[in-house]
Short mmCIF file of C-alpha atoms (C1' of nucleotides) in Angstrom, two decimals:
data_model
loop_
_atom_site.label_atom_id
_atom_site.label_comp_id
_atom_site.label_asym_id
_atom_site.label_seq_id
_atom_site.Cartn_x
_atom_site.Cartn_y
_atom_site.Cartn_z
CA MET A 8 0.00 0.00 0.00
CA THR A 9 0.97 3.64 -0.59
CA GLY A 10 3.93 2.77 -2.75
CA THR A 11 3.96 6.27 -4.17
CA ARG A 12 4.08 9.50 -2.16
CA VAL A 13 0.33 9.86 -1.66
CA THR A 14 -2.44 7.49 -2.48
CA ARG A 15 -5.38 8.51 -4.57
CA ALA A 16 -7.69 8.33 -1.57
CA GLU A 17 -5.45 10.73 0.38
CA ARG A 18 -5.37 13.24 -2.46
CA GLN A 19 -9.13 13.08 -2.82
CA ALA A 20 -9.58 13.65 0.90
CA GLN A 21 -7.32 16.69 0.65
CA THR A 22 -9.31 17.99 -2.31
CA ARG A 23 -12.60 17.46 -0.50
CA GLY A 24 -11.33 19.20 2.62
CA ARG A 25 -9.97 22.14 0.66
CA LEU A 26 -13.30 22.54 -1.17
CA ILE A 27 -15.23 22.51 2.10
CA GLU A 28 -12.81 25.04 3.55
CA VAL A 29 -13.19 27.48 0.66
CA ALA A 30 -16.94 26.88 0.38
CA GLN A 31 -17.39 27.62 4.08
CA GLU A 32 -15.68 30.98 3.73
CA MET A 33 -17.63 31.97 0.62
CA PHE A 34 -21.02 30.68 1.81
CA LEU A 35 -20.66 32.56 5.07
CA ARG A 36 -19.39 35.75 3.46
CA ASP A 37 -21.73 35.96 0.44
CA GLY A 38 -24.61 33.62 1.26
CA TYR A 39 -25.74 30.42 -0.41
CA ALA A 40 -27.34 31.76 -3.59
CA ALA A 41 -24.62 34.32 -4.25
CA THR A 42 -21.86 31.71 -4.13
CA SER A 43 -21.23 29.85 -7.38
CA LEU A 44 -19.62 26.44 -7.57
CA ASP A 45 -17.36 27.73 -10.33
CA LYS A 46 -15.91 30.37 -8.03
CA VAL A 47 -15.52 27.93 -5.14
CA ALA A 48 -13.67 25.44 -7.31
CA LEU A 49 -11.48 28.11 -8.91
CA GLU A 50 -10.60 29.66 -5.54
CA ALA A 51 -9.68 26.20 -4.27
CA GLY A 52 -7.47 25.64 -7.29
CA PHE A 53 -9.68 23.11 -9.06
CA SER A 54 -12.38 23.02 -11.67
CA LYS A 55 -16.06 22.47 -11.15
CA GLY A 56 -15.54 18.80 -11.96
CA ALA A 57 -13.77 18.39 -8.64
CA VAL A 58 -16.87 19.59 -6.82
CA TYR A 59 -19.18 17.15 -8.56
CA SER A 60 -16.66 14.36 -8.08
CA ASN A 61 -16.73 14.92 -4.31
CA PHE A 62 -20.31 16.04 -3.68
CA ALA A 63 -23.65 15.20 -5.19
CA GLY A 64 -24.30 18.89 -5.82
CA LYS A 65 -24.39 22.33 -4.29
CA GLU A 66 -26.76 21.31 -1.51
CA GLU A 67 -24.57 18.43 -0.36
CA LEU A 68 -21.53 20.70 -0.38
CA CYS A 69 -23.36 23.19 1.83
CA LEU A 70 -24.48 20.36 4.09
CA ALA A 71 -20.85 19.31 4.52
CA VAL A 72 -19.96 22.92 5.35
CA LEU A 73 -22.77 23.11 7.90
CA ASP A 74 -21.48 19.87 9.45
CA VAL A 75 -18.15 21.54 10.13
CA ILE A 76 -19.79 24.67 11.50
CA HIS A 77 -22.19 22.74 13.72
CA ALA A 78 -19.34 20.73 15.19
CA GLU A 79 -17.42 23.94 15.89
CA LYS A 80 -20.46 25.54 17.50
CA VAL A 81 -21.25 22.60 19.76
CA ARG A 82 -17.62 22.26 20.82
CA GLY A 83 -17.28 26.00 21.40
CA VAL A 84 -20.32 26.38 23.59
CA ARG A 85 -19.53 23.22 25.55
CA GLU A 86 -16.08 24.60 26.31
CA ALA A 87 -17.46 28.00 27.26
CA PHE A 88 -19.93 26.45 29.65
CA THR A 89 -17.52 24.10 31.35
CA ARG A 90 -14.74 26.67 31.47
CA GLU A 91 -16.76 29.49 32.99
CA ALA A 92 -17.64 29.08 36.64
CA ASP A 93 -20.54 31.41 37.45
CA LEU A 94 -23.89 31.65 35.76
CA GLU A 95 -23.37 35.16 34.43
CA ALA A 96 -20.23 34.23 32.53
CA GLN A 97 -21.91 31.14 31.16
CA LEU A 98 -24.91 33.11 29.97
CA LYS A 99 -22.64 35.56 28.23
CA ALA A 100 -20.70 32.76 26.58
CA PHE A 101 -23.95 31.19 25.42
CA ALA A 102 -25.20 34.49 24.06
CA ASP A 103 -21.96 34.99 22.19
CA TRP A 104 -22.39 31.59 20.66
CA ALA A 105 -25.90 32.37 19.55
CA HIS A 106 -25.08 35.13 17.10
CA ASP A 107 -21.54 36.23 16.62
CA GLY A 108 -19.08 35.41 19.33
CA LEU A 109 -17.62 32.03 18.53
CA GLY A 110 -16.98 31.11 14.96
CA GLU A 111 -18.80 33.03 12.28
CA PRO A 112 -21.43 35.72 12.73
CA ARG A 113 -23.10 34.79 9.45
CA TRP A 114 -23.95 31.28 10.56
CA THR A 115 -27.64 31.80 11.19
CA ALA A 116 -28.07 33.72 7.95
CA LEU A 117 -26.59 30.83 5.99
CA GLU A 118 -28.57 28.35 8.04
CA VAL A 119 -31.94 29.90 7.33
CA GLU A 120 -31.21 30.69 3.69
CA PHE A 121 -30.10 27.13 3.07
CA GLY A 122 -33.07 25.84 5.04
CA ALA A 123 -35.44 27.74 2.78
CA VAL A 124 -33.67 26.61 -0.36
CA ALA A 125 -33.43 22.96 0.73
CA ARG A 126 -37.09 22.73 1.75
CA HIS A 127 -37.99 20.92 -1.46
CA ASN A 128 -35.24 18.30 -1.23
CA GLU A 129 -36.67 15.82 1.22
CA TRP A 130 -33.37 14.14 2.01
CA VAL A 131 -31.49 17.39 2.61
CA ALA A 132 -34.31 18.70 4.78
CA ALA A 133 -34.20 15.52 6.85
CA GLU A 134 -30.44 15.87 7.32
CA LEU A 135 -30.87 19.46 8.49
CA VAL A 136 -33.59 18.41 10.91
CA THR A 137 -31.28 15.77 12.38
CA ARG A 138 -28.58 18.35 12.97
CA HIS A 139 -31.02 20.77 14.55
CA ARG A 140 -32.25 18.05 16.87
CA GLU A 141 -28.69 17.31 17.95
CA ILE A 142 -28.08 20.97 18.67
CA ARG A 143 -31.33 21.25 20.62
CA GLU A 144 -30.39 18.25 22.71
CA ALA A 145 -26.95 19.69 23.38
CA ILE A 146 -28.53 22.95 24.49
CA GLY A 147 -30.95 21.02 26.69
CA GLN A 148 -28.13 19.16 28.39
CA LEU A 149 -26.31 22.42 28.98
CA ILE A 150 -29.35 24.11 30.47
CA GLU A 151 -29.82 21.14 32.74
CA TYR A 152 -26.17 21.27 33.75
CA VAL A 153 -26.18 25.00 34.40
CA VAL A 154 -29.48 25.03 36.27
CA GLU A 155 -28.45 22.12 38.45
CA GLU A 156 -24.97 23.50 39.08
CA ALA A 157 -26.40 26.83 40.23
CA GLY A 158 -29.19 25.28 42.27
CA LEU A 159 -31.92 26.94 40.18
CA THR A 160 -35.01 25.80 38.34
CA SER A 161 -36.21 26.50 34.85
CA ARG A 162 -39.61 28.09 34.33
CA LEU A 163 -40.08 25.82 31.33
CA PRO A 164 -39.47 22.13 30.72
CA ILE A 165 -35.90 21.64 29.53
CA PRO A 166 -36.76 20.54 25.97
CA THR A 167 -39.12 23.51 25.58
CA ALA A 168 -36.50 25.89 26.90
CA ALA A 169 -33.92 24.40 24.53
CA ALA A 170 -36.24 24.78 21.54
CA ALA A 171 -37.03 28.32 22.60
CA LEU A 172 -33.38 29.31 22.92
CA LEU A 173 -32.39 27.74 19.62
CA SER A 174 -35.29 29.47 17.87
CA LEU A 175 -34.46 32.72 19.57
CA GLY A 176 -30.81 32.45 18.57
CA VAL A 177 -31.68 31.64 14.98
CA GLY A 178 -34.28 34.38 14.69
CA LEU A 179 -32.11 36.93 16.40
CA GLY A 180 -29.18 36.06 14.16
CA ALA A 181 -31.34 36.28 11.05
CA LEU A 182 -32.65 39.72 11.99
CA ARG A 183 -29.23 40.88 13.13
CA SER A 184 -27.62 39.86 9.85
CA LEU A 185 -29.78 42.59 8.31
CA ASP A 186 -29.72 45.12 11.13
CA ALA A 187 -26.57 45.24 13.24
CA HIS A 188 -28.28 47.64 15.63
CA ILE A 189 -30.53 44.97 17.13
CA ASP A 190 -29.52 44.56 20.75
CA VAL A 191 -27.48 41.46 21.44
CA GLY A 192 -28.56 41.48 25.06
CA VAL A 193 -32.04 40.23 24.24
CA PHE A 194 -30.73 36.69 24.32
CA THR A 195 -29.30 36.81 27.83
CA ASP A 196 -32.29 38.83 29.03
CA VAL A 197 -34.62 36.04 27.97
CA MET A 198 -32.36 33.40 29.49
CA ARG A 199 -32.38 35.22 32.81
CA ALA A 200 -36.14 35.62 32.64
CA LEU A 201 -36.51 31.90 32.05
CA ILE A 202 -34.22 30.90 34.93
CA PRO A 203 -35.62 32.37 38.12
CA PRO A 204 -33.40 33.07 41.13
CA ALA A 205 -33.28 30.21 43.65
CA GLY A 206 -36.35 30.02 45.87
CA ASP A 207 -38.55 31.70 43.26
CA ASP A 208 -41.85 30.23 42.18
CA ALA A 209 -42.08 27.24 39.89
CA PRO A 210 -44.18 27.53 36.72
CA ALA A 211 -47.74 27.43 37.97
CA ASP A 212 -50.18 26.23 35.29
CA MET B 7 -63.08 62.58 -16.95
CA THR B 8 -61.69 59.30 -18.39
CA GLY B 9 -63.21 59.48 -21.82
CA THR B 10 -62.16 55.93 -22.64
CA ARG B 11 -62.95 52.89 -20.50
CA VAL B 12 -59.78 52.84 -18.42
CA THR B 13 -56.83 55.13 -18.29
CA ARG B 14 -53.29 53.91 -18.71
CA ALA B 15 -52.52 54.54 -15.07
CA GLU B 16 -55.49 52.42 -14.02
CA ARG B 17 -54.44 49.54 -16.24
CA GLN B 18 -50.89 49.70 -14.94
CA ALA B 19 -52.12 49.67 -11.35
CA GLN B 20 -54.18 46.59 -12.15
CA THR B 21 -51.19 44.91 -13.76
CA ARG B 22 -48.98 45.73 -10.81
CA GLY B 23 -51.53 44.44 -8.33
CA ARG B 24 -52.06 41.24 -10.28
CA LEU B 25 -48.30 40.63 -10.42
CA ILE B 26 -47.95 41.14 -6.65
CA GLU B 27 -50.89 38.83 -6.07
CA VAL B 28 -49.43 35.99 -8.15
CA ALA B 29 -45.90 36.60 -6.86
CA GLN B 30 -47.12 36.41 -3.26
CA GLU B 31 -48.67 33.00 -3.84
CA MET B 32 -45.61 31.60 -5.64
CA PHE B 33 -43.01 33.12 -3.30
CA LEU B 34 -44.83 31.72 -0.29
CA ARG B 35 -45.42 28.31 -1.82
CA ASP B 36 -42.02 27.70 -3.45
CA GLY B 37 -39.67 30.18 -1.81
CA TYR B 38 -37.78 33.14 -3.25
CA ALA B 39 -35.04 31.41 -5.20
CA ALA B 40 -37.31 28.71 -6.62
CA THR B 41 -39.73 31.27 -8.08
CA SER B 42 -38.82 32.62 -11.52
CA LEU B 43 -40.03 35.93 -12.87
CA ASP B 44 -40.98 34.23 -16.12
CA LYS B 45 -43.38 31.92 -14.32
CA VAL B 46 -44.84 34.74 -12.24
CA ALA B 47 -45.47 36.86 -15.32
CA LEU B 48 -46.91 33.97 -17.32
CA GLU B 49 -49.21 32.91 -14.48
CA ALA B 50 -50.41 36.50 -14.20
CA GLY B 51 -51.10 36.60 -17.93
CA PHE B 52 -48.23 38.88 -18.89
CA SER B 53 -44.67 38.62 -20.10
CA LYS B 54 -41.53 39.31 -18.11
CA GLY B 55 -41.45 42.81 -19.56
CA ALA B 56 -44.47 43.69 -17.41
CA VAL B 57 -42.49 42.79 -14.30
CA TYR B 58 -39.53 44.98 -15.19
CA SER B 59 -41.85 47.76 -16.23
CA ASN B 60 -43.48 47.77 -12.77
CA PHE B 61 -40.57 46.78 -10.51
CA ALA B 62 -36.86 47.45 -10.56
CA GLY B 63 -36.20 43.70 -10.32
CA LYS B 64 -36.95 40.52 -8.43
CA GLU B 65 -35.97 41.97 -5.08
CA GLU B 66 -38.28 44.97 -5.40
CA LEU B 67 -41.12 42.68 -6.41
CA CYS B 68 -40.56 40.57 -3.30
CA LEU B 69 -40.39 43.71 -1.18
CA ALA B 70 -43.79 44.75 -2.53
CA VAL B 71 -45.12 41.28 -1.68
CA LEU B 72 -43.72 41.53 1.84
CA ASP B 73 -45.38 44.92 2.21
CA VAL B 74 -48.77 43.31 1.60
CA ILE B 75 -48.02 40.43 3.96
CA HIS B 76 -46.72 42.71 6.72
CA ALA B 77 -49.84 44.84 6.52
CA GLU B 78 -52.02 41.73 6.74
CA LYS B 79 -50.05 40.43 9.71
CA VAL B 80 -50.20 43.64 11.68
CA ARG B 81 -53.88 44.06 11.00
CA GLY B 82 -54.61 40.44 11.86
CA VAL B 83 -52.85 40.41 15.19
CA ARG B 84 -54.32 43.78 16.15
CA GLU B 85 -57.80 42.43 15.50
CA ALA B 86 -57.11 39.20 17.36
CA PHE B 87 -55.89 41.08 20.40
CA THR B 88 -58.67 43.58 20.56
CA ARG B 89 -61.36 41.00 19.76
CA GLU B 90 -60.29 38.42 22.35
CA ALA B 91 -61.07 39.30 25.91
CA ASP B 92 -58.94 37.16 28.22
CA LEU B 93 -55.19 36.79 28.23
CA GLU B 94 -55.21 33.11 27.26
CA ALA B 95 -57.15 33.70 24.06
CA GLN B 96 -54.93 36.64 23.20
CA LEU B 97 -51.79 34.60 23.72
CA LYS B 98 -53.16 31.90 21.48
CA ALA B 99 -54.05 34.42 18.81
CA PHE B 100 -50.59 35.91 19.02
CA ALA B 101 -48.98 32.48 18.77
CA ASP B 102 -51.09 31.67 15.73
CA TRP B 103 -49.92 34.86 14.14
CA ALA B 104 -46.30 34.03 14.80
CA HIS B 105 -46.06 30.95 12.65
CA ASP B 106 -49.07 29.69 10.80
CA GLY B 107 -52.43 30.80 12.07
CA LEU B 108 -53.34 33.99 10.27
CA GLY B 109 -52.33 34.46 6.70
CA GLU B 110 -49.65 32.21 5.34
CA PRO B 111 -47.58 29.68 7.24
CA ARG B 112 -44.60 30.18 4.95
CA TRP B 113 -44.18 33.82 5.84
CA THR B 114 -41.18 33.47 8.10
CA ALA B 115 -39.47 31.12 5.67
CA LEU B 116 -39.80 33.67 2.88
CA GLU B 117 -38.83 36.46 5.22
CA VAL B 118 -35.55 34.91 6.30
CA GLU B 119 -34.66 33.57 2.84
CA PHE B 120 -35.22 36.97 1.30
CA GLY B 121 -33.36 38.62 4.14
CA ALA B 122 -30.33 36.44 3.52
CA VAL B 123 -30.47 36.99 -0.23
CA ALA B 124 -31.01 40.75 0.00
CA ARG B 125 -28.19 41.31 2.50
CA HIS B 126 -25.90 42.72 -0.18
CA ASN B 127 -28.38 45.23 -1.57
CA GLU B 128 -28.04 48.07 0.88
CA TRP B 129 -31.29 49.77 -0.07
CA VAL B 130 -33.38 46.60 0.11
CA ALA B 131 -31.83 45.69 3.43
CA ALA B 132 -32.68 49.13 4.80
CA GLU B 133 -36.28 48.77 3.63
CA LEU B 134 -36.58 45.40 5.36
CA VAL B 135 -35.12 46.83 8.55
CA THR B 136 -37.72 49.58 8.51
CA ARG B 137 -40.53 47.05 8.20
CA HIS B 138 -39.10 44.94 11.00
CA ARG B 139 -38.89 47.96 13.24
CA GLU B 140 -42.54 48.77 12.56
CA ILE B 141 -43.54 45.22 13.42
CA ARG B 142 -41.47 45.28 16.62
CA GLU B 143 -43.11 48.52 17.67
CA ALA B 144 -46.56 47.10 16.97
CA ILE B 145 -45.74 44.05 19.07
CA GLY B 146 -44.46 46.30 21.84
CA GLN B 147 -47.66 48.31 21.87
CA LEU B 148 -49.69 45.13 22.03
CA ILE B 149 -47.66 43.71 24.90
CA GLU B 150 -48.13 46.97 26.74
CA TYR B 151 -51.86 46.88 26.08
CA VAL B 152 -52.27 43.26 27.14
CA VAL B 153 -50.13 43.56 30.23
CA GLU B 154 -51.89 46.70 31.34
CA GLU B 155 -55.34 45.33 30.56
CA ALA B 156 -54.70 42.22 32.66
CA GLY B 157 -52.99 44.08 35.48
CA LEU B 158 -49.71 42.22 35.03
CA THR B 159 -46.07 43.18 34.60
CA SER B 160 -43.49 42.05 32.09
CA ARG B 161 -40.26 40.52 33.33
CA LEU B 162 -38.44 42.37 30.57
CA PRO B 163 -38.59 45.94 29.27
CA ILE B 164 -41.28 46.16 26.59
CA PRO B 165 -38.90 46.80 23.64
CA THR B 166 -36.73 43.90 24.72
CA ALA B 167 -39.73 41.63 25.07
CA ALA B 168 -40.98 42.72 21.64
CA ALA B 169 -37.61 42.01 20.03
CA ALA B 170 -37.46 38.66 21.78
CA LEU B 171 -40.93 37.62 20.62
CA LEU B 172 -40.34 38.71 17.03
CA SER B 173 -37.02 36.84 16.96
CA LEU B 174 -38.60 33.82 18.56
CA GLY B 175 -41.46 33.83 16.07
CA VAL B 176 -39.12 34.21 13.11
CA GLY B 177 -36.71 31.53 14.34
CA LEU B 178 -39.48 29.16 15.27
CA GLY B 179 -41.12 29.62 11.90
CA ALA B 180 -37.84 29.07 10.08
CA LEU B 181 -37.16 25.85 11.95
CA ARG B 182 -40.77 24.72 11.65
CA SER B 183 -40.76 25.22 7.88
CA LEU B 184 -38.22 22.38 7.82
CA ASP B 185 -39.54 20.25 10.66
CA ALA B 186 -43.29 20.31 11.21
CA HIS B 187 -42.84 18.32 14.40
CA ILE B 188 -41.42 21.25 16.33
CA ASP B 189 -43.89 22.11 19.04
CA VAL B 190 -45.93 25.21 18.34
CA GLY B 191 -46.56 25.70 22.04
CA VAL B 192 -43.04 26.95 22.65
CA PHE B 193 -44.14 30.41 21.70
CA THR B 194 -46.96 30.72 24.21
CA ASP B 195 -44.87 28.97 26.84
CA VAL B 196 -42.22 31.65 26.55
CA MET B 197 -44.82 34.40 26.57
CA ARG B 198 -46.34 33.05 29.77
CA ALA B 199 -42.89 32.73 31.30
CA LEU B 200 -42.18 36.36 30.45
CA ILE B 201 -45.45 37.66 31.86
CA PRO B 202 -45.64 36.66 35.51
CA PRO B 203 -48.96 36.29 37.31
CA ALA B 204 -50.08 39.44 39.11
CA GLY B 205 -48.29 40.03 42.40
CA ASP B 206 -45.21 38.09 41.29
CA ASP B 207 -41.73 39.48 41.67
CA ALA B 208 -40.29 42.06 39.33
CA PRO B 209 -37.00 41.31 37.55
CA ALA B 210 -34.35 41.69 40.23
CA ASP B 211 -30.98 42.67 38.76
"C1'" DG C 11 -59.67 64.33 -36.10
"C1'" DA C 12 -55.21 63.84 -37.90
"C1'" DT C 13 -50.51 63.74 -36.43
"C1'" DT C 14 -47.10 63.30 -33.10
"C1'" DT C 15 -45.45 61.78 -28.70
"C1'" DT C 16 -45.28 58.64 -24.89
"C1'" DC C 17 -44.79 54.56 -22.56
"C1'" DA C 18 -46.69 49.82 -20.74
"C1'" DG C 19 -45.72 45.75 -22.03
"C1'" DA C 20 -43.75 42.18 -25.58
"C1'" DT C 21 -39.80 40.25 -27.79
"C1'" DA C 22 -35.09 39.14 -28.42
"C1'" DC C 23 -30.87 38.80 -26.54
"C1'" DT C 24 -26.79 38.15 -23.07
"C1'" DA C 25 -24.33 36.44 -19.04
"C1'" DT C 26 -24.24 33.32 -15.49
"C1'" DC C 27 -25.67 29.62 -13.09
"C1'" DG C 28 -26.36 24.41 -11.56
"C1'" DG C 29 -26.01 20.22 -13.50
"C1'" DT C 30 -24.67 16.36 -17.02
"C1'" DA C 31 -21.92 13.92 -20.40
"C1'" DT C 32 -17.69 12.95 -21.92
"C1'" DC C 33 -12.84 12.89 -21.93
"C1'" DT C 34 -7.98 12.44 -20.12
"C1'" DG C 35 -4.06 11.10 -17.88
"C1'" DA C 36 -1.82 9.81 -13.71
"C1'" DG C 37 -2.05 6.16 -10.39
"C1'" DT C 38 -3.07 1.23 -9.59
"C1'" DG C 39 -3.17 -3.87 -9.97
"C1'" DG C 40 -1.92 -7.75 -12.63
"C1'" DC D 29 4.70 -3.51 -19.47
"C1'" DC D 30 -0.09 -3.16 -20.15
"C1'" DA D 31 -4.93 -2.67 -19.20
"C1'" DC D 32 -7.97 -0.59 -16.09
"C1'" DT D 33 -9.77 2.80 -12.79
"C1'" DC D 34 -11.35 7.01 -11.52
"C1'" DA D 35 -10.38 12.04 -9.74
"C1'" DG D 36 -10.66 15.83 -11.92
"C1'" DA D 37 -10.97 18.75 -16.49
"C1'" DT D 38 -13.60 20.18 -20.42
"C1'" DA D 39 -17.52 20.91 -23.09
"C1'" DC D 40 -21.98 21.28 -23.20
"C1'" DC D 41 -27.27 22.08 -21.86
"C1'" DG D 42 -31.38 24.26 -19.86
"C1'" DA D 43 -32.96 27.72 -16.91
"C1'" DT D 44 -32.74 32.24 -15.05
"C1'" DA D 45 -32.13 37.46 -13.87
"C1'" DG D 46 -31.42 41.27 -16.23
"C1'" DT D 47 -30.91 44.48 -20.61
"C1'" DA D 48 -31.89 46.43 -25.12
"C1'" DT D 49 -35.00 47.15 -28.39
"C1'" DC D 50 -39.40 47.21 -30.49
"C1'" DT D 51 -44.58 47.93 -30.93
"C1'" DG D 52 -49.05 49.55 -30.71
"C1'" DA D 53 -52.48 51.87 -28.33
"C1'" DA D 54 -53.50 55.72 -25.24
"C1'" DA D 55 -52.62 60.47 -24.64
"C1'" DA D 56 -51.19 65.05 -26.00
"C1'" DT D 57 -50.89 68.77 -29.46
"C1'" DC D 58 -52.39 71.15 -33.27
#
DNA sequence: GATTTTCAGATACTATCGGTATCTGAGTGG
DNA sequence: CCACTCAGATACCGATAGTATCTGAAAATC
């Protein structure tokens, strides 16, 4: 095996990785529709044939990019939560994650644009849903961890709170990608409102 | 007075209205990118020239469509809030508005897709921001009205709560346009969590 | 009311895009 | 050494947003 310097499989993996790398940058900077496969391939030093040899099409390429971003996001927020000690710092780290702190500010914009475009492709939509579910569960675990650690209770069931925070982050990011003036603090404000100080009432009805 | 049957201006207004009407249906059903101007014009009984004679381009056409939808939304939620008497019914009406009750369920999907696409056109982005601000202010007024009417307090400042609910509605709609299983109740749950029962604590710090 | 002007909308065209079909040549196994 | 494989290149196709130009009927001018 590997008699020569690099095997074909290794070269292809390099090509695939380079394409994802370049595509991530261009998708995030210009959006999904405004990014052409020709430009991605050229920027990566290949031709469009390389893209179609490594991905089924534009949607699958974007899905691969979102995989990378999602992994980064989950890792980043996990680190922030386990590194920070007090609730305030954790909330801030979470808020940063939600729109523009860790990784790329344009994430939510790409996410929702691609979501709208991929609505008609059943398989792509299903893949996106799977990823969203994973993120929601990760958020749920983190809320549980934080709430327990600080001896507090959540006003909402954990899965509901997780869905609410993911939706809020996505919506806030989408609106903020148009209007940078929208206050970032909304996210932490809602989180604080949902997590009452210890000894406060539990959700009644 | 109009010697002939209809003046040119009247005909053009009819044409413009018909184009917006058809475009609204197709944009909402298929999304922004998947809707071609050729198909819109043909379905409306015109050629593409009619579109470019009435709108500067695809983005301006979509902006005109969103104008109609926004007006419908604001009117609908205002009616729902002033018609319903008790808080529960109002919350439900508001939740319906947020994703799929009144008007079209695909609104948020179109909104965020168009927002992502129109990011690079400074003038279109500014127009969208203006409309969002109007909606946020309308929501704020309604929260104020409801809270006052029911003798309650909000855990968050009204503008913050309005921004949070708009973001939540947009994000929830965007996610729900991909995954119909996402629980609609999240919206009302958050609203209830943000509006404490009378006599409850005010937000501390 | 005949002639001229105007302009909403049609037609024809271009550039660019995602995607497909085909080709090529370096790497691989025999 | 030769035949085969297949990652990536090249050439093409259909669709699309946008532009340039044309046309004919409504409007203006006399």
